[in-house]
């Protein structure tokens, strides 16, 4: 299947450098604008709520002044009271309507970004996933997704409303009262913002350190728990606890410094607010004394101070949260910025359905520049034929399967599929044509049925049962109390190695692809089960292009061609009988395995004993 292109920006994704608010919001805007009518209505409600909020003190001032006079004491205050109540309710109404309208916008944006990160991680190369630790990546995604929601909420629910309200209040103070009141307000705001920015910029370093130690501790914990059996085998519970506690101690120190710096920040902010409030009340009280202001004006200024105090105080919290959210989003954006090592060519074509022929043409490959794994490897697998590869561990056998699956690109030469370089084929169509039974089978923490059905999510239940029977798995499943609904545990740890391998075989059979790869697919099976499954594997391979990577030579006797590899080179090739007649490396391997199965000792050991 060809993947549908994402409607969201992919090429111009955010990088670690885009940590300031404007740049980050510009990256988020395309996701928010998917519901543009909701955004517009929500912003309209926001403005309406702030106008109503500022109107309340104005009405309250008029009520105080009217009540202090002898005229219109019955009619006018009653009207003002009704207007006062209407404005109070309107402020709450508009605020809640804004929340209702914008709720889906925020959650949809978080969902789409999280999905894009998830897709991007699946598109990255095997090398990336082998080098990164799952615990740290999962924590970065979790914090980053949560931070996006916080950033949107704080920006549109706090910063923008606060700026609107401050602008309205300053305008009223400048137009109706002494300019000194507006100057005191502006001075307090400026001092507060400058202090908050300076201290918060210092705290961001502490926050990053806190994030790093948190991710490291989480990674260490998950890595240890995933290797639970290994920890038990070596009686290393105390050792693992000490390693985890060492990392948690670093986290504790970082968290303590972060919390102390937060307290100092809060103390400084409250000091600036106290000075500003005192100065404004002194100026307003002086105005009442000299007759330039009324009691209502004093009440109005006091009400404005109370209304500004709350958003101004919250503005400091918001700024800190935004800076912290940006630090969290930075790691998430770093993941999005990782280039895909293996990507489809712009001219890539889809692999046609039908039989598949494969040819390795003088293939060289290195995982690292200074360590060559394959040297000029050339061989062909005609459509419908079986080629087996044998050799010592580290000879490059499994690397052939990884290159054919295009987990990596060759360093030299080419791999041709139906005559086309596989780098010119779409990865989706190539991998759809290949079924693999890996040596190390990893299962999802779900039921046995789910793990088999994963090979072909469109398959019917009877097809799943047939695949399980073909893999000699049905008798084992029928003995379980929950049958196919038995959960296999994390990475399949509740099953034995042989049981996991049979699930992998059933999964590959259910996929029913034209190409099969068996990477030591029976290495974890006992001899009796192996013989029973071997017949099923031979039947499954019939008519399919098959690459068998084998340790037990008895399983590949019927292969059309057998390749013997040593140190990344093909040193022998031929049928089973031809290689035995050649009396070379393969013949020696065959003899040793026959002696081991018969319970004897290798010839060298017998000679030494004699």
Coordinates of C-alpha atoms in Angstrom, one line a residue:
X1 CA 0.0 0.0 0.0
X2 CA 1.2 3.5 -0.8
X3 CA 1.2 5.8 2.1
X4 CA -1.1 8.8 1.8
X5 CA 0.7 12.1 2.0
X6 CA 0.2 14.1 5.2
X7 CA -1.7 17.4 4.8
X8 CA 0.6 18.9 7.3
X9 CA 4.0 20.5 6.8
X10 CA 6.7 17.8 6.7
X11 CA 9.7 19.2 4.9
X12 CA 9.7 22.5 6.8
X13 CA 9.5 21.1 10.2
X14 CA 10.7 22.8 13.4
X15 CA 14.2 22.4 14.6
X16 CA 15.9 22.8 18.0
X17 CA 16.8 26.4 17.1
X18 CA 13.1 27.4 16.9
X19 CA 12.6 27.7 20.6
X20 CA 11.1 31.2 20.8
X21 CA 7.3 31.6 21.1
X22 CA 6.6 33.3 17.7
X23 CA 8.5 30.6 15.7
X24 CA 6.9 27.8 17.5
X25 CA 3.4 29.2 17.2
X26 CA 4.0 29.7 13.4
X27 CA 4.8 26.0 13.2
X28 CA 1.6 25.2 15.1
X29 CA -0.6 27.5 13.1
X30 CA -1.3 25.1 10.2
X31 CA -2.6 22.5 12.7
X32 CA -4.8 25.1 14.4
X33 CA -6.1 26.5 11.2
X34 CA -7.7 23.2 10.3
X35 CA -10.7 24.5 12.3
X36 CA -10.4 28.2 11.2
X37 CA -14.1 29.1 11.9
X38 CA -13.7 27.8 15.5
X39 CA -10.6 29.8 15.9
X40 CA -12.2 33.0 14.7
X41 CA -15.3 32.6 16.9
X42 CA -13.2 31.7 19.9
X43 CA -11.1 34.8 19.5
X44 CA -14.2 36.9 19.1
X45 CA -15.5 35.5 22.4
X46 CA -12.2 36.2 24.0
X47 CA -12.4 39.9 23.1
X48 CA -16.0 40.1 24.2
X49 CA -15.2 38.5 27.6
X50 CA -12.4 41.1 28.2
X51 CA -14.6 44.1 27.2
X52 CA -17.3 42.8 29.6
X53 CA -14.7 42.2 32.3
X54 CA -13.3 45.8 32.0
X55 CA -16.9 47.2 31.9
X56 CA -17.8 45.8 35.3
X57 CA -15.6 48.3 37.3
X58 CA -16.8 51.2 35.1
X59 CA -20.4 50.4 36.0
X60 CA -19.5 49.9 39.6
X61 CA -17.8 53.4 39.7
X62 CA -21.0 55.0 38.3
X63 CA -23.1 53.2 40.9
X64 CA -20.9 54.5 43.7
X65 CA -21.0 58.1 42.4
X66 CA -24.7 58.0 41.9
X67 CA -25.4 56.6 45.4
X68 CA -23.3 59.4 46.9
X69 CA -25.5 62.1 45.2
X70 CA -29.1 63.1 46.0
X71 CA -30.4 62.7 42.4
X72 CA -31.8 59.6 40.6
X73 CA -31.2 57.4 43.7
X74 CA -34.0 55.0 42.8
X75 CA -34.1 54.6 39.0
X76 CA -30.5 54.9 37.8
X77 CA -28.8 52.6 40.3
X78 CA -31.3 49.9 39.6
X79 CA -30.5 50.1 35.9
X80 CA -26.8 50.1 36.7
X81 CA -27.3 47.1 38.9
X82 CA -29.0 45.2 36.1
X83 CA -26.2 46.2 33.7
X84 CA -23.6 45.2 36.3
X85 CA -25.1 41.7 36.6
X86 CA -25.4 41.4 32.8
X87 CA -21.7 42.3 32.3
X88 CA -20.6 39.9 35.0
X89 CA -22.6 37.0 33.4
X90 CA -21.4 38.0 29.9
X91 CA -17.7 37.8 30.9
X92 CA -18.3 34.3 32.2
X93 CA -20.5 33.4 29.2
X94 CA -17.9 34.5 26.6
X95 CA -15.1 32.8 28.5
X96 CA -16.9 29.5 28.6
X97 CA -18.0 29.8 24.9
X98 CA -14.4 30.4 24.0
X99 CA -13.4 27.2 25.9
X100 CA -16.2 25.2 24.2
X101 CA -15.3 26.4 20.7
X102 CA -11.5 26.0 21.1
X103 CA -11.4 22.7 22.9
X104 CA -11.5 20.6 19.8
X105 CA -9.0 22.8 18.0
X106 CA -6.4 22.2 20.8
X107 CA -7.0 18.5 21.1
X108 CA -7.0 18.0 17.4
X109 CA -3.7 19.8 17.0
X110 CA -2.1 17.6 19.7
X111 CA -3.5 14.5 18.1
X112 CA -2.2 15.4 14.6
X113 CA 1.2 16.4 15.9
X114 CA 1.5 13.2 18.0
X115 CA 0.5 11.1 15.0
X116 CA 3.1 12.9 12.8
X117 CA 5.8 12.2 15.3
X118 CA 4.6 8.6 15.6
X119 CA 4.7 8.1 11.8
X120 CA 8.1 9.9 11.6
X121 CA 9.6 7.5 14.1
X122 CA 8.4 4.5 12.1
X123 CA 10.0 6.1 9.0
X124 CA 13.4 6.5 10.6
X125 CA 16.0 3.9 9.9
X126 CA 16.7 0.8 12.0
X127 CA 20.1 2.4 12.9
X128 CA 18.3 5.2 14.7
X129 CA 16.1 2.8 16.8
X130 CA 19.1 0.6 17.6
X131 CA 21.1 3.6 18.9
X132 CA 18.2 5.4 20.8
X133 CA 16.8 4.0 24.0
X134 CA 13.0 3.5 24.0
X135 CA 12.4 4.9 27.4
X136 CA 13.9 8.2 26.7
X137 CA 12.1 8.6 23.3
X138 CA 8.7 7.7 24.8
X139 CA 9.2 10.2 27.6
X140 CA 10.2 12.9 25.1
X141 CA 7.0 12.2 23.1
X142 CA 4.8 12.2 26.2
X143 CA 6.2 15.5 27.5
X144 CA 6.3 17.1 24.1
X145 CA 2.7 16.3 23.3
X146 CA 1.5 17.6 26.7
X147 CA 3.6 20.7 26.3
X148 CA 2.0 21.5 22.9
X149 CA -1.4 21.5 24.6
X150 CA -0.1 23.7 27.4
X151 CA 1.6 26.1 25.0
X152 CA -1.6 26.6 22.9
X153 CA -3.7 27.0 26.0
X154 CA -1.4 29.5 27.8
X155 CA -0.9 31.5 24.7
X156 CA -4.5 31.9 23.6
X157 CA -6.2 31.7 26.9
X158 CA -3.8 33.7 29.0
X159 CA -1.3 35.9 27.2
X160 CA -3.6 37.3 24.5
X161 CA -6.5 38.0 27.0
X162 CA -4.1 39.6 29.4
X163 CA -2.6 41.9 26.7
X164 CA -6.1 42.9 25.6
X165 CA -7.2 43.7 29.1
X166 CA -4.1 45.7 30.0
X167 CA -4.5 47.7 26.7
X168 CA -8.1 48.5 27.5
X169 CA -7.2 49.5 31.1
X170 CA -4.3 51.7 30.1
X171 CA -6.4 53.4 27.5
X172 CA -9.1 54.3 30.1
X173 CA -6.4 55.5 32.6
X174 CA -4.8 57.7 29.9
X175 CA -8.1 59.2 28.7
X176 CA -9.9 59.8 32.0
X177 CA -7.3 60.3 34.6
X178 CA -3.9 61.7 35.5
X179 CA -1.2 60.4 33.3
X180 CA 0.8 59.4 36.4
X181 CA -1.6 56.5 37.0
X182 CA -0.9 55.1 33.6
X183 CA 2.8 55.6 34.0
X184 CA 2.9 53.8 37.3
X185 CA 1.0 50.9 35.7
X186 CA 3.3 50.8 32.7
X187 CA 6.4 51.0 34.9
X188 CA 5.1 48.2 37.1
X189 CA 4.3 46.0 34.1
X190 CA 7.7 46.7 32.5
X191 CA 9.7 45.9 35.7
X192 CA 7.6 42.8 36.2
X193 CA 8.1 41.5 32.7
X194 CA 11.8 42.3 32.5
X195 CA 12.4 40.6 35.9
X196 CA 10.4 37.6 34.9
X197 CA 12.1 37.2 31.5
X198 CA 15.6 37.5 33.0
X199 CA 15.1 35.0 35.8
X200 CA 13.0 32.6 33.7
X201 CA 15.7 32.6 31.0
X202 CA 18.2 31.5 33.7
X203 CA 15.7 28.9 34.9
X204 CA 15.3 27.3 31.5
X205 CA 18.8 25.8 31.8
X206 CA 17.8 24.2 35.1
X207 CA 14.6 22.9 33.4
X208 CA 16.6 21.3 30.6
X209 CA 18.9 19.6 33.1
X210 CA 15.8 18.4 35.0
X211 CA 14.4 17.0 31.8
X212 CA 17.6 15.2 30.9
X213 CA 18.0 13.6 34.3
X214 CA 14.3 12.6 34.2
X215 CA 14.6 11.0 30.8
X216 CA 17.8 9.2 31.8
X217 CA 16.3 7.8 35.0
X218 CA 13.2 6.7 33.1
X219 CA 15.3 5.1 30.4
X220 CA 17.4 3.2 33.0
X221 CA 14.3 2.0 34.8
X222 CA 12.6 0.7 31.6
X223 CA 15.8 -0.9 30.3
X224 CA 16.2 -2.8 33.6
X225 CA 12.6 -3.9 33.7
X226 CA 12.6 -5.1 30.1
X227 CA 15.6 -7.2 31.1
X228 CA 14.0 -8.5 34.2
X229 CA 15.1 -12.1 33.6
X230 CA 18.7 -11.2 33.0
X231 CA 18.7 -9.2 36.3
X232 CA 17.4 -12.2 38.1
X233 CA 19.8 -14.6 36.4
X234 CA 22.8 -12.6 37.8
X235 CA 21.2 -11.7 41.2
X236 CA 21.7 -8.0 40.4
X237 CA 18.6 -6.4 41.9
X238 CA 20.7 -4.3 44.3
X239 CA 23.1 -3.3 41.6
X240 CA 20.2 -2.2 39.3
X241 CA 18.7 -0.3 42.3
X242 CA 21.9 1.5 42.9
X243 CA 22.3 2.5 39.3
X244 CA 18.7 3.8 39.2
X245 CA 19.2 5.6 42.5
X246 CA 22.3 7.3 41.2
X247 CA 20.3 8.7 38.3
X248 CA 17.4 9.7 40.6
X249 CA 19.9 11.5 42.9
X250 CA 20.9 13.7 39.9
X251 CA 17.2 14.2 39.2
X252 CA 16.6 15.2 42.9
X253 CA 19.4 17.8 42.8
X254 CA 18.1 19.3 39.5
X255 CA 14.5 19.3 40.8
X256 CA 15.6 21.0 44.1
X257 CA 17.5 23.7 42.3
X258 CA 14.6 24.3 40.0
X259 CA 12.1 24.6 42.8
X260 CA 14.4 27.0 44.8
X261 CA 14.8 29.2 41.8
X262 CA 11.1 29.3 41.4
X263 CA 10.6 30.5 44.9
X264 CA 13.1 33.4 44.4
X265 CA 11.3 34.3 41.2
X266 CA 7.9 34.4 42.9
X267 CA 9.3 36.5 45.7
X268 CA 10.7 39.1 43.3
X269 CA 7.5 39.2 41.4
X270 CA 5.4 39.8 44.5
X271 CA 7.7 42.6 45.6
X272 CA 7.3 44.5 42.3
X273 CA 3.5 44.1 42.4
X274 CA 3.4 45.3 46.0
X275 CA 5.4 48.5 45.1
X276 CA 3.2 49.2 42.0
X277 CA -0.1 48.7 43.9
X278 CA 1.1 51.0 46.8
X279 CA 2.2 53.7 44.4
X280 CA -1.2 53.7 42.5
X281 CA -3.3 53.7 45.6
X282 CA -1.3 56.6 47.0
X283 CA -1.8 58.6 43.8
X284 CA -5.6 57.8 43.7
X285 CA -6.1 58.7 47.3
X286 CA -4.3 62.0 46.8
X287 CA -6.7 62.7 43.9
X288 CA -9.7 62.2 46.1
X289 CA -8.2 64.4 48.8
X290 CA -7.6 67.3 46.4
X291 CA -11.0 66.9 44.7
X292 CA -9.7 65.8 41.3
X293 CA -11.1 62.3 41.7
X294 CA -14.4 61.0 43.2
X295 CA -14.9 58.1 45.6
X296 CA -16.1 56.2 42.6
X297 CA -12.8 56.9 40.8
X298 CA -10.9 55.6 43.8
X299 CA -13.1 52.4 43.7
X300 CA -12.5 52.2 39.9
X301 CA -8.7 52.4 40.2
X302 CA -8.8 49.9 43.0
X303 CA -10.9 47.5 41.0
X304 CA -8.6 47.9 38.0
X305 CA -5.7 47.1 40.2
X306 CA -7.4 43.9 41.5
X307 CA -8.3 42.9 37.9
X308 CA -4.7 43.6 36.6
X309 CA -3.1 42.0 39.6
X310 CA -4.5 38.6 38.9
X311 CA -3.6 38.4 35.2
X312 CA -0.3 40.1 35.9
X313 CA 0.5 37.6 38.6
X314 CA -0.6 34.8 36.3
X315 CA 1.4 36.2 33.5
X316 CA 4.6 35.3 35.3
X317 CA 3.3 31.7 35.8
X318 CA 2.3 31.6 32.2
X319 CA 5.7 32.8 31.0
X320 CA 7.5 30.2 33.1
X321 CA 5.2 27.5 31.9
X322 CA 5.6 28.5 28.3
X323 CA 9.4 28.5 28.6
X324 CA 9.2 25.1 30.2
X325 CA 6.8 23.9 27.5
X326 CA 9.2 25.2 24.8
X327 CA 12.0 23.2 26.4
X328 CA 9.9 20.1 26.3
X329 CA 8.8 20.7 22.7
X330 CA 12.4 21.2 21.7
X331 CA 13.1 17.5 22.2
X332 CA 9.9 16.6 20.3
X333 CA 11.0 18.8 17.4
X334 CA 14.4 17.3 17.5
X335 CA 12.8 13.9 16.8
X336 CA 10.8 15.5 13.9
X337 CA 14.0 17.0 12.6
X338 CA 15.9 13.7 12.4
X339 CA 16.4 12.9 8.7
X340 CA 15.2 9.6 7.4
X341 CA 18.3 7.7 6.4
X342 CA 16.2 5.4 4.2
X343 CA 13.7 7.4 2.1
X344 CA 11.8 6.7 -1.1
X345 CA 13.3 8.2 -4.2
X346 CA 11.2 10.9 -5.8
X347 CA 11.0 8.6 -8.9
X348 CA 10.3 5.4 -6.9
X349 CA 7.8 3.0 -8.5
X350 CA 5.6 0.4 -7.0
X351 CA 6.7 -3.3 -7.1
X352 CA 4.2 -5.1 -9.3
X353 CA 2.3 -8.0 -7.9
X354 CA 3.3 -11.5 -8.9
X355 CA 6.5 -13.7 -8.8
X356 CA 9.7 -12.0 -7.6
X357 CA 13.3 -12.6 -8.7
X358 CA 16.1 -11.3 -6.6
X359 CA 19.8 -10.6 -7.5
X360 CA 22.6 -9.4 -5.3
X361 CA 25.1 -7.8 -7.6
X362 CA 28.6 -7.2 -6.1
X363 CA 27.1 -5.9 -2.9
X364 CA 29.4 -4.2 -0.3
X365 CA 28.1 -3.0 3.0
X366 CA 29.4 -1.5 6.2
X367 CA 27.5 -0.6 9.4
X368 CA 30.4 1.7 10.2
X369 CA 32.9 3.2 7.8
X370 CA 35.9 1.3 9.3
X371 CA 34.1 -2.1 9.6
X372 CA 33.2 -3.8 6.3
X373 CA 30.6 -6.5 6.7
X374 CA 30.0 -7.7 3.1
X375 CA 32.5 -7.9 0.4
X376 CA 31.4 -8.2 -3.3
X377 CA 28.6 -10.5 -2.5
X378 CA 26.8 -11.8 -5.7
X379 CA 24.1 -14.4 -6.1
X380 CA 20.6 -14.8 -7.5
X381 CA 17.3 -16.2 -6.3
X382 CA 15.1 -17.0 -9.3
X383 CA 11.4 -16.6 -8.9
X384 CA 9.9 -19.5 -7.0
X385 CA 13.3 -20.9 -6.0
X386 CA 15.0 -21.3 -2.6
X387 CA 18.5 -20.2 -1.7
X388 CA 20.0 -21.0 1.7
X389 CA 22.9 -19.2 3.4
X390 CA 25.1 -20.8 6.1
X391 CA 28.2 -19.7 7.9
X392 CA 29.7 -18.9 11.3
X393 CA 28.2 -16.2 13.5
X394 CA 29.2 -12.8 12.3
X395 CA 29.8 -13.9 8.7
X396 CA 27.1 -11.5 7.4
X397 CA 24.2 -13.9 6.9
X398 CA 21.5 -11.8 8.7
X399 CA 22.8 -8.6 7.1
X400 CA 21.6 -10.0 3.7
X401 CA 18.0 -10.1 5.0
X402 CA 18.2 -6.6 6.5
X403 CA 19.5 -5.2 3.2
X404 CA 16.8 -7.0 1.2
X405 CA 14.2 -5.6 3.5
X406 CA 15.9 -2.2 3.0
X407 CA 16.5 -1.5 6.7
X408 CA 19.9 -0.2 5.3
X409 CA 21.1 0.8 1.9
X410 CA 24.1 -1.0 0.3
X411 CA 27.5 0.7 0.4
X412 CA 28.4 -0.6 -3.0
X413 CA 26.8 -2.7 -5.8
X414 CA 23.1 -3.2 -6.0
X415 CA 20.2 -5.5 -5.0
X416 CA 17.8 -6.0 -7.9
X417 CA 14.2 -7.1 -7.5
X418 CA 12.7 -8.2 -10.8
X419 CA 15.5 -6.3 -12.5
X420 CA 15.0 -3.0 -10.7
X421 CA 17.3 -1.6 -8.1
X422 CA 15.3 -1.9 -4.9
X423 CA 16.3 1.7 -4.1
X424 CA 14.0 2.7 -7.0
X425 CA 11.0 0.8 -5.5
X426 CA 8.7 2.2 -2.8
X427 CA 9.5 0.7 0.6
X428 CA 5.8 0.0 1.2
X429 CA 5.4 -2.2 -1.9
X430 CA 8.8 -3.9 -1.4
X431 CA 8.1 -4.8 2.2
X432 CA 4.5 -5.9 1.4
X433 CA 6.0 -8.5 -0.9
X434 CA 8.3 -10.0 1.8
X435 CA 7.4 -12.1 4.8
X436 CA 10.1 -12.7 7.4
X437 CA 10.5 -15.1 10.4
X438 CA 13.3 -13.4 12.4
X439 CA 15.7 -15.2 14.7
X440 CA 14.8 -13.0 17.6
X441 CA 11.0 -12.9 17.7
X442 CA 9.5 -9.9 19.5
X443 CA 5.7 -10.0 20.2
X444 CA 3.2 -7.3 21.1
X445 CA 1.9 -7.4 24.7
X446 CA -1.4 -8.7 23.5
X447 CA -3.1 -12.0 22.8
X448 CA -1.7 -14.9 20.7
X449 CA -4.5 -14.3 18.2
X450 CA -3.6 -10.6 17.9
X451 CA 0.0 -11.4 17.3
X452 CA -0.7 -13.9 14.5
X453 CA -3.4 -11.8 13.0
X454 CA -0.9 -8.9 12.8
X455 CA 0.6 -10.6 9.8
X456 CA -2.5 -9.7 7.8
X457 CA -5.0 -7.5 9.7
X458 CA -7.6 -8.2 6.9
X459 CA -7.5 -12.0 7.4
X460 CA -10.5 -13.9 8.6
X461 CA -10.5 -15.9 11.8
X462 CA -10.4 -19.2 10.0
X463 CA -7.3 -18.1 8.1
X464 CA -5.6 -17.2 11.4
X465 CA -6.4 -20.6 12.8
X466 CA -5.1 -22.3 9.6
X467 CA -1.8 -20.4 9.9
X468 CA -1.5 -21.4 13.6
X469 CA -2.1 -25.1 12.6
X470 CA 0.5 -24.9 9.8
X471 CA 3.0 -23.6 12.3
X472 CA 2.3 -26.5 14.7
X473 CA 1.0 -24.0 17.2
X474 CA -2.7 -25.2 17.5
X475 CA -2.1 -28.1 19.9
X476 CA -0.3 -25.8 22.3
X477 CA -2.9 -23.0 22.1
X478 CA -5.8 -25.5 22.7
X479 CA -4.2 -26.5 26.0
X480 CA -4.3 -22.9 27.3
X481 CA -7.3 -21.9 29.5
X482 CA -7.9 -18.8 27.4
X483 CA -6.8 -20.3 24.1
X484 CA -6.1 -17.8 21.4
X485 CA -6.9 -14.9 23.8
X486 CA -4.0 -15.7 26.1
X487 CA -1.8 -12.7 26.5
X488 CA 1.9 -13.2 25.7
X489 CA 3.3 -10.5 28.1
X490 CA 5.9 -7.8 27.4
X491 CA 7.9 -8.7 24.2
X492 CA 6.3 -12.2 24.5
X493 CA 8.1 -13.1 27.7
X494 CA 5.3 -15.5 28.8
X495 CA 6.1 -17.8 25.9
X496 CA 9.1 -20.0 25.4
X497 CA 11.6 -19.3 22.6
X498 CA 10.1 -22.1 20.5
X499 CA 6.5 -20.9 21.1
X500 CA 7.4 -17.4 20.1
X501 CA 9.1 -18.6 17.0
X502 CA 6.1 -20.6 16.0
X503 CA 3.9 -17.5 16.4
X504 CA 6.3 -15.7 14.1
X505 CA 6.1 -18.5 11.6
X506 CA 2.3 -18.4 11.7
X507 CA 2.3 -14.7 11.3
X508 CA 4.5 -14.9 8.2
X509 CA 2.4 -17.7 6.7
X510 CA -0.7 -15.6 7.2
X511 CA 0.8 -12.7 5.3
X512 CA 1.1 -15.0 2.3
X513 CA 3.8 -12.9 0.4
X514 CA 5.7 -13.9 -2.8
X515 CA 9.0 -13.7 -0.9
X516 CA 9.9 -15.4 2.3
X517 CA 12.9 -14.9 4.5
X518 CA 13.6 -17.5 7.3
X519 CA 16.4 -16.1 9.5
X520 CA 17.2 -19.2 11.6
X521 CA 13.5 -19.7 11.9
X522 CA 13.7 -23.0 13.8
X523 CA 16.8 -22.3 16.0
X524 CA 14.7 -22.2 19.2
X525 CA 12.7 -25.5 18.4
X526 CA 13.4 -29.0 19.6
X527 CA 14.2 -31.6 17.0
X528 CA 10.8 -33.2 17.0
X529 CA 8.9 -29.9 16.6
X530 CA 11.5 -28.7 14.1
X531 CA 10.9 -31.7 11.9
X532 CA 7.1 -31.2 12.1
X533 CA 7.4 -27.5 11.2
X534 CA 10.0 -28.0 8.5
X535 CA 7.5 -29.8 6.4
X536 CA 5.2 -26.8 6.8
X537 CA 8.0 -24.4 5.9
X538 CA 8.9 -26.4 2.8
X539 CA 5.2 -26.3 1.8
X540 CA 5.0 -22.6 2.4
X541 CA 8.2 -21.9 0.4
X542 CA 6.9 -23.9 -2.6
X543 CA 6.3 -21.6 -5.4
X544 CA 7.8 -18.6 -3.5
X545 CA 11.1 -16.9 -3.7
X546 CA 12.8 -17.9 -0.5
X547 CA 15.9 -16.9 1.4
X548 CA 16.8 -19.2 4.2
X549 CA 19.5 -18.2 6.7
X550 CA 20.2 -21.4 8.6
X551 CA 22.3 -22.7 11.4
X552 CA 21.1 -26.4 11.3
X553 CA 22.2 -27.7 7.9
X554 CA 19.6 -30.5 8.0
X555 CA 16.9 -27.8 7.4
X556 CA 18.3 -26.6 4.1
X557 CA 19.2 -29.9 2.4
X558 CA 16.5 -29.4 -0.3
X559 CA 17.5 -25.8 -1.1
X560 CA 18.0 -25.1 -4.9
X561 CA 21.4 -23.5 -3.9
X562 CA 23.4 -23.2 -0.7
X563 CA 25.8 -20.3 -0.1
X564 CA 28.6 -20.7 2.4
X565 CA 29.7 -17.4 3.9
X566 CA 32.9 -16.5 5.8
X567 CA 33.9 -13.0 6.9
X568 CA 31.4 -11.3 4.6
X569 CA 32.4 -13.3 1.5
X570 CA 30.8 -16.3 -0.3
X571 CA 33.4 -19.0 -0.2
X572 CA 31.4 -21.9 -1.5
X573 CA 28.1 -22.4 -3.4
X574 CA 26.1 -25.4 -4.8
X575 CA 23.5 -27.9 -3.9
X576 CA 23.8 -30.0 -0.7
X577 CA 25.3 -32.9 -2.5
X578 CA 27.7 -30.8 -4.6
X579 CA 29.0 -29.2 -1.5
X580 CA 29.5 -32.5 0.3
X581 CA 31.4 -33.8 -2.7
X582 CA 33.6 -30.8 -2.7
X583 CA 34.8 -31.7 0.8
X584 CA 35.3 -28.1 1.8
X585 CA 33.9 -25.9 4.6
X586 CA 30.3 -27.0 4.2
X587 CA 31.3 -30.7 4.4
X588 CA 33.2 -30.0 7.6
X589 CA 30.2 -28.2 9.1
X590 CA 27.9 -31.1 8.1
X591 CA 30.2 -33.6 9.7
X592 CA 30.4 -31.7 12.9
X593 CA 26.6 -31.3 13.2
X594 CA 26.0 -34.9 12.4
X595 CA 28.4 -35.9 15.2
X596 CA 26.8 -33.5 17.7
X597 CA 23.3 -34.8 16.9
X598 CA 24.5 -38.3 17.3
X599 CA 25.9 -37.5 20.7
X600 CA 29.6 -37.9 19.6
X601 CA 32.5 -35.5 19.7
X602 CA 34.1 -33.5 16.9
X603 CA 37.1 -35.3 15.2
X604 CA 39.6 -32.8 16.7
X605 CA 38.4 -33.5 20.2
X606 CA 38.6 -37.3 19.7
X607 CA 42.1 -36.9 18.5
X608 CA 43.1 -34.8 21.4
X609 CA 41.6 -37.3 23.8
X610 CA 43.4 -40.1 22.1

